[in-house]
Tab-separated table of C-alpha atoms and ligand atoms in Angstrom:
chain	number	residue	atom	x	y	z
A	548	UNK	CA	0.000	0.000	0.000
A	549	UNK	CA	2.849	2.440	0.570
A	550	UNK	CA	3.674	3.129	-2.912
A	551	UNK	CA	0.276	4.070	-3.740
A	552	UNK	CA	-0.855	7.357	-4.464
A	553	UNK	CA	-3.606	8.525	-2.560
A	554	UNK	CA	-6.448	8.445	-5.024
A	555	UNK	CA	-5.200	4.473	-5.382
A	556	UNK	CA	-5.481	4.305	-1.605
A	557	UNK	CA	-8.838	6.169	-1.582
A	558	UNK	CA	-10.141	3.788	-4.111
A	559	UNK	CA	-8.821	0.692	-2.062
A	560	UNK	CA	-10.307	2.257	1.321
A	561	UNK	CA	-13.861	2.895	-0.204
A	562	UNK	CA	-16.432	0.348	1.227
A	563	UNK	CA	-20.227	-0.151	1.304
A	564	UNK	CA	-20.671	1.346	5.105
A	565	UNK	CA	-24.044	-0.711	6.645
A	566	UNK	CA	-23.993	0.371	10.202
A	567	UNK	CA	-23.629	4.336	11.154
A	568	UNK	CA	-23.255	6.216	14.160
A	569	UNK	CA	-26.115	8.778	14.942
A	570	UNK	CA	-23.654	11.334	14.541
A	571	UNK	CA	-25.237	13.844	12.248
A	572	UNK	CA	-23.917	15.266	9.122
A	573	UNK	CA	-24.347	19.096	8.211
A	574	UNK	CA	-25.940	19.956	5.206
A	575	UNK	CA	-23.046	22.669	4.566
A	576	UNK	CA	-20.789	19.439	4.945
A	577	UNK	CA	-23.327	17.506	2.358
A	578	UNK	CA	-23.407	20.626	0.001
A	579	UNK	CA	-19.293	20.163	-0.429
A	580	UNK	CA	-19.377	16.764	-1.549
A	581	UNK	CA	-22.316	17.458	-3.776
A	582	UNK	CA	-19.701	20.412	-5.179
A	583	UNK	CA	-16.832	18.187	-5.738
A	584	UNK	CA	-19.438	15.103	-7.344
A	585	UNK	CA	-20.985	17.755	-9.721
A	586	UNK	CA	-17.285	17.478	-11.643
A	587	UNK	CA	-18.003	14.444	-12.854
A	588	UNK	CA	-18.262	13.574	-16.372
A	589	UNK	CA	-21.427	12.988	-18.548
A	590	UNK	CA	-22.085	12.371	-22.250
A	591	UNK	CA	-23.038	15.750	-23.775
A	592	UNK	CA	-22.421	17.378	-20.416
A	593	UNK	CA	-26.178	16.899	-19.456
A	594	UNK	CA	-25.267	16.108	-16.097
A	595	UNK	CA	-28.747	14.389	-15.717
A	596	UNK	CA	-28.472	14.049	-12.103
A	597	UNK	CA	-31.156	15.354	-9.251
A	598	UNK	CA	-30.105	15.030	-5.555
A	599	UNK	CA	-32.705	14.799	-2.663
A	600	UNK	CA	-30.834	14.382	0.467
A	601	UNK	CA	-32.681	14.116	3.937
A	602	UNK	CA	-32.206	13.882	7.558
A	603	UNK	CA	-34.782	14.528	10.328
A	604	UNK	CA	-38.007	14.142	10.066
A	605	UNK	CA	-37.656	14.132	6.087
A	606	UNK	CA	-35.582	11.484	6.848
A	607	UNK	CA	-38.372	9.533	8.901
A	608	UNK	CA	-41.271	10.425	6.982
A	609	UNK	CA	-39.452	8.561	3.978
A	610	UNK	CA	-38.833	5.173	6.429
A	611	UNK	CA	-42.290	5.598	7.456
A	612	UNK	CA	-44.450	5.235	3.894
A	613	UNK	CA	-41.727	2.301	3.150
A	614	UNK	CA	-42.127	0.759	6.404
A	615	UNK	CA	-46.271	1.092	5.476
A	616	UNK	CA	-46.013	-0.210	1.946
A	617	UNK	CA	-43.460	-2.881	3.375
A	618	UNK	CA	-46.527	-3.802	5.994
A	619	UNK	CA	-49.672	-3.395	3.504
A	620	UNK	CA	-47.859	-5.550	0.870
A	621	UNK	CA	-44.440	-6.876	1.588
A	622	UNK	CA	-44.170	-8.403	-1.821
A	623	UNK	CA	-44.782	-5.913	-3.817
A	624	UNK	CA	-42.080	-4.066	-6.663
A	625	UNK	CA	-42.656	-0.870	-7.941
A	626	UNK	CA	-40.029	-0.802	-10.004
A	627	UNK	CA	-40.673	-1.458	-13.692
A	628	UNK	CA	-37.549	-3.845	-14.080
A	629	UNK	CA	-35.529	-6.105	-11.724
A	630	UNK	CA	-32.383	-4.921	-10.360
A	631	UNK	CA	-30.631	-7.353	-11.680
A	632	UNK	CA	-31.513	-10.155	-15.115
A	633	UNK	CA	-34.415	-12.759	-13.613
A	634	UNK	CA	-31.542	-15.377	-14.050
A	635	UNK	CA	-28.308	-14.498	-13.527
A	636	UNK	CA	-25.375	-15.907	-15.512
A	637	UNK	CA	-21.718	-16.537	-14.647
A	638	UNK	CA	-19.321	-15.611	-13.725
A	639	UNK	CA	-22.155	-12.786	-12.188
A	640	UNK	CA	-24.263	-15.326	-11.020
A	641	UNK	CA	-20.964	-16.692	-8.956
A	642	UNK	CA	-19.900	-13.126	-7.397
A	643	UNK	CA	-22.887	-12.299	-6.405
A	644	UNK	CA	-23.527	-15.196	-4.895
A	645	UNK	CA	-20.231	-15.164	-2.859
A	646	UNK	CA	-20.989	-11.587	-1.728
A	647	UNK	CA	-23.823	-12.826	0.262
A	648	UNK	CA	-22.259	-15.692	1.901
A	649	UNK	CA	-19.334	-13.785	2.808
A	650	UNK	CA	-21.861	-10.755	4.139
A	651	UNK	CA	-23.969	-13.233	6.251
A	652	UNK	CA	-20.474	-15.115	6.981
A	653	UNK	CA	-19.259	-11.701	8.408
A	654	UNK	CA	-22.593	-10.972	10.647
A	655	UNK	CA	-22.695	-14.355	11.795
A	656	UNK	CA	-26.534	-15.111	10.363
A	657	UNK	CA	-26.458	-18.743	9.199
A	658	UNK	CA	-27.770	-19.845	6.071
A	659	UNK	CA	-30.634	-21.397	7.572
A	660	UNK	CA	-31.701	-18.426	9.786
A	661	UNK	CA	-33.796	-16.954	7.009
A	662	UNK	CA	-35.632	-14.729	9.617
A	663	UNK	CA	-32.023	-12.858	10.448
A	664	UNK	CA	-31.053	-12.572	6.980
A	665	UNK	CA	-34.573	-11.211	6.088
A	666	UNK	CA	-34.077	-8.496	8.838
A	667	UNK	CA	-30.414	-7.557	7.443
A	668	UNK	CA	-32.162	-7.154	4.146
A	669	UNK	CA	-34.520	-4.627	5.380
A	670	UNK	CA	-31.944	-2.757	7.065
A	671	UNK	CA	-31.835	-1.010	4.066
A	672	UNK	CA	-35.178	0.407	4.834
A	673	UNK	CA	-33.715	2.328	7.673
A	674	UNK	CA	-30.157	3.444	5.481
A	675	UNK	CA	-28.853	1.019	8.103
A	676	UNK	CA	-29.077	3.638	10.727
A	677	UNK	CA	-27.547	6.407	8.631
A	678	UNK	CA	-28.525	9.774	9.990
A	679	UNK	CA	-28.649	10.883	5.538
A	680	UNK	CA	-30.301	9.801	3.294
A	681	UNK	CA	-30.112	10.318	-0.239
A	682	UNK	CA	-31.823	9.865	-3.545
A	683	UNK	CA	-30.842	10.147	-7.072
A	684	UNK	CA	-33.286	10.703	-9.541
A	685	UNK	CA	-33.524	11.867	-13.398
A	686	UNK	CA	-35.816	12.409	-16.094
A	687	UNK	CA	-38.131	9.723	-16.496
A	688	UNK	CA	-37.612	10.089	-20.454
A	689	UNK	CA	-33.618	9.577	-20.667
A	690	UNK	CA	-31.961	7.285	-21.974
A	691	UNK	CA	-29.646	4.202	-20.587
A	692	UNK	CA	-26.385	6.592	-21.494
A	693	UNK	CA	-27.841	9.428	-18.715
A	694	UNK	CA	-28.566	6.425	-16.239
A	695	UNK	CA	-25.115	5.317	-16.665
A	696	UNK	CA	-23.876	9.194	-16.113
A	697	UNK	CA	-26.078	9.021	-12.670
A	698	UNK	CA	-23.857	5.966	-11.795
A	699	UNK	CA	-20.666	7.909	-12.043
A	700	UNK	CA	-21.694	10.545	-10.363
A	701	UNK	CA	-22.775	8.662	-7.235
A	702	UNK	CA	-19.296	7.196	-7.551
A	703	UNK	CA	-17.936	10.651	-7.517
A	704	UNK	CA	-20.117	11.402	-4.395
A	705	UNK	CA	-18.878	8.428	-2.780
A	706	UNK	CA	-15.322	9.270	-2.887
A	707	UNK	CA	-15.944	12.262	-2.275
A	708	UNK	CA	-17.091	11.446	1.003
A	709	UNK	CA	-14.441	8.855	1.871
A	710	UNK	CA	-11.854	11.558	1.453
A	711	UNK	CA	-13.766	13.054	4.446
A	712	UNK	CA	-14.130	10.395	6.620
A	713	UNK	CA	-17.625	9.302	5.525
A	714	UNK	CA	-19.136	6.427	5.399
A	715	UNK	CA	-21.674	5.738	2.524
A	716	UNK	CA	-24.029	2.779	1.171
A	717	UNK	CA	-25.820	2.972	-2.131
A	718	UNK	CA	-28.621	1.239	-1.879
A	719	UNK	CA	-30.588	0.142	-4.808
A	720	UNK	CA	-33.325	-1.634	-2.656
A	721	UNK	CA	-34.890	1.522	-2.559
A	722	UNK	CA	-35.781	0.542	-6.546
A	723	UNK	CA	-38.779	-1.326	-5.046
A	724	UNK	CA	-40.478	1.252	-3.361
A	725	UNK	CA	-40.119	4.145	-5.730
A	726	UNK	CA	-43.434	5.420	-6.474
A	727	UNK	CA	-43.416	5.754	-2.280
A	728	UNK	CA	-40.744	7.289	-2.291
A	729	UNK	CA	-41.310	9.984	-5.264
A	730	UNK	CA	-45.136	10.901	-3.461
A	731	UNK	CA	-43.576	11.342	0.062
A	732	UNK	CA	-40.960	13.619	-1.454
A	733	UNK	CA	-43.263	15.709	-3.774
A	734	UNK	CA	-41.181	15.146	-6.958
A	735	UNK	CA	-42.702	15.963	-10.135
A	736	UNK	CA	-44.276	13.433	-12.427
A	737	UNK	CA	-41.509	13.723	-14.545
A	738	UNK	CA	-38.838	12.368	-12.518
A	739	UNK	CA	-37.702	8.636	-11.461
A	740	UNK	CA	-35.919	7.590	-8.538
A	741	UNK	CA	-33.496	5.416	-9.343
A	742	UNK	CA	-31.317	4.595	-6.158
A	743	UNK	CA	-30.863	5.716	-2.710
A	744	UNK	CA	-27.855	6.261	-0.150
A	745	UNK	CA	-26.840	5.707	3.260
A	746	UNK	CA	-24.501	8.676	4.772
A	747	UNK	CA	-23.393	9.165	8.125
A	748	UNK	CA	-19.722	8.383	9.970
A	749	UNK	CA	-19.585	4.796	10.133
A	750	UNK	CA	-19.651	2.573	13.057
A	751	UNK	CA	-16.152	1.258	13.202
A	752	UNK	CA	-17.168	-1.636	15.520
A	753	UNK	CA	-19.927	-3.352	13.623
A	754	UNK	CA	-18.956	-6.839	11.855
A	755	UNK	CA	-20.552	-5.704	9.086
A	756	UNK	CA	-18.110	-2.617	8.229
A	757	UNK	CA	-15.242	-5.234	8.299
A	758	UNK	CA	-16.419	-6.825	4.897
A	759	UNK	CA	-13.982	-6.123	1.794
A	760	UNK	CA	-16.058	-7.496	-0.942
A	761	UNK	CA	-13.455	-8.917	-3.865
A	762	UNK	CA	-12.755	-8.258	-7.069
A	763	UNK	CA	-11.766	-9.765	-10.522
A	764	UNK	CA	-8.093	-9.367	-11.485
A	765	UNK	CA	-7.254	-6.819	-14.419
A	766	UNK	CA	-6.697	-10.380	-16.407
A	767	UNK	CA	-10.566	-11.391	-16.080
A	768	UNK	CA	-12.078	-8.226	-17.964
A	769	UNK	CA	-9.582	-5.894	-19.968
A	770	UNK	CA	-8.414	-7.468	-23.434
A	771	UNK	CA	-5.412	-6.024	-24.610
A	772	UNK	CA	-4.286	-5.452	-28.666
A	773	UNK	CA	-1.341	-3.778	-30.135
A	774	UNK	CA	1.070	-3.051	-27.687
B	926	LIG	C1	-25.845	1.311	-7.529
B	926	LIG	C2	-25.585	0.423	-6.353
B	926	LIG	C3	-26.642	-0.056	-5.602
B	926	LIG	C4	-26.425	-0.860	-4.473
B	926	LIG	N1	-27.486	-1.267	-3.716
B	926	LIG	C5	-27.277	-1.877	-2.531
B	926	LIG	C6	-28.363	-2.147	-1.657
B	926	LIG	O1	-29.515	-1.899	-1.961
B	926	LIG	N2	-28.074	-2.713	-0.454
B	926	LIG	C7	-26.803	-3.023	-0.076
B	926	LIG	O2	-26.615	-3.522	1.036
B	926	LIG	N3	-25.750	-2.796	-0.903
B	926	LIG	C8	-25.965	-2.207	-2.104
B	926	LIG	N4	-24.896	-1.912	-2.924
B	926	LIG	C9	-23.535	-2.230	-2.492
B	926	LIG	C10	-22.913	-3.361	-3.275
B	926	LIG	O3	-23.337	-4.599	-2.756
B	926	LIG	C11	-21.388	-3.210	-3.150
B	926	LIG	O4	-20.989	-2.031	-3.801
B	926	LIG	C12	-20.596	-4.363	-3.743
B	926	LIG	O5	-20.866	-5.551	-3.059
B	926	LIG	C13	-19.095	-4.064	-3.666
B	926	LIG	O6	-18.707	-3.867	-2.321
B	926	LIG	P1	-18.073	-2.508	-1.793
B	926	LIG	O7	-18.993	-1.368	-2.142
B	926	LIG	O8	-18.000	-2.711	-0.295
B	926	LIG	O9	-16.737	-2.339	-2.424
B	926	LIG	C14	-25.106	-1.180	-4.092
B	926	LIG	C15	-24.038	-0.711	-4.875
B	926	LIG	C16	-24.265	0.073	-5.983
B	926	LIG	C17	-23.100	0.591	-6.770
């Protein structure tokens, strides 16, 4: 690690945080990440991105129409596509499979105890305790290229908050309840929620902050001709 620049070690240090301290955030302290994310790069420099970040009772009112949905029908998805392909091939089919073993592995929640692992699952639900929470929505009427520009730019907003000590989860579970999520929040007709985030300074002593999901080697998904 020594030899590494800092950006390399950044990179390296970023994890999905899913257990926070109460610790609030400030919003002035939220506004400077947004500043340094909104340099991120987008095709045709749309930057399609909307932020709607809460905390307080914002924060709650948004747990509490989820949490009601979740009750009235727990099986219910109002997203109009999966999150992921209805059957997943390999190798993806593989790592995303190991993630979950090694998550539960890392709680301590056995395979069998479906009840525990059901209850991790809708820690999400809560931003796993996160004192922020964010959402990222854009026009209902782009295209796959401006979803793809929302993706970097939560990346950017991610590191962004690493480099400050934060912790952050996004959190695509939110998917299911969207149409909740848009009504609580008043946003026009014409925009889409696509995923959420957890921010807040992470809880250094929860098992679940030790987990350093892996990764395929440079070897497994970059061809290279001509050199
Ligand atoms: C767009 C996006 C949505 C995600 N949604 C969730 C989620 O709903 N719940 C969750 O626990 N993790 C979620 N994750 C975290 C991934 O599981 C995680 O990024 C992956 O396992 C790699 O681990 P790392 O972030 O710790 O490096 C999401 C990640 C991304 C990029």
């Amino acid at each position: 690690m020594s030899d590494m620049t800092d950006f390399q070690r950044l990179m390296r240090a970023r994890i999905s945080t899913r257990a926070f301290l109460d610790t609030p955030v400030g919003e002035d302290e939220i506004r400077d990440l947004l500043d340094t994310a909104r340099w991120s790069a987008s095709g045709g420099n749309l930057q399609p991105w909307n932020v709607h970040v809460v905390a307080g009772e914002a924060r709650q009112a948004v747990i509490d129409a989820v949490r009601a949905r979740l009750d009235e029908a727990p099986f219910e998805d109002e997203s109009e596509f999966g999150a992921y392909p209805p059957k997943l091939w390999e190798p993806y089919r593989t790592r995303r499979f190991e993630l979950g073993e090694q998550m539960y592995d890392t709680i301590g929640i056995p395979r069998e105890d479906k009840a525990a692992r059901l209850n991790h699952l809708l820690d999400n639900f809560r931003f796993f305790g996160a004192p922020v929470g964010i959402f990222f929505s854009l026009d209902k009427e782009m295209n796959p290229n401006q979803w793809g520009h929302l993706g970097m730019f939560i990346m950017s907003f991610m590191l962004a908050a690493e480099d400050k000590g934060l912790g952050t989860c996004a959190q695509e579970a939110w998917m299911t309840r969207h149409k909740t999520i848009e009504k609580t929040l008043g946003l026009p007709e014409d925009q889409r929620i696509w995923c959420g985030l957890a921010l807040g300074h992470a809880d250094k002593n929860a098992k679940v902050n030790t987990l350093r999901s892996e990764r395929a080697a440079v070897e497994e998904f970059a061809v290279f001709k001509g050199f």
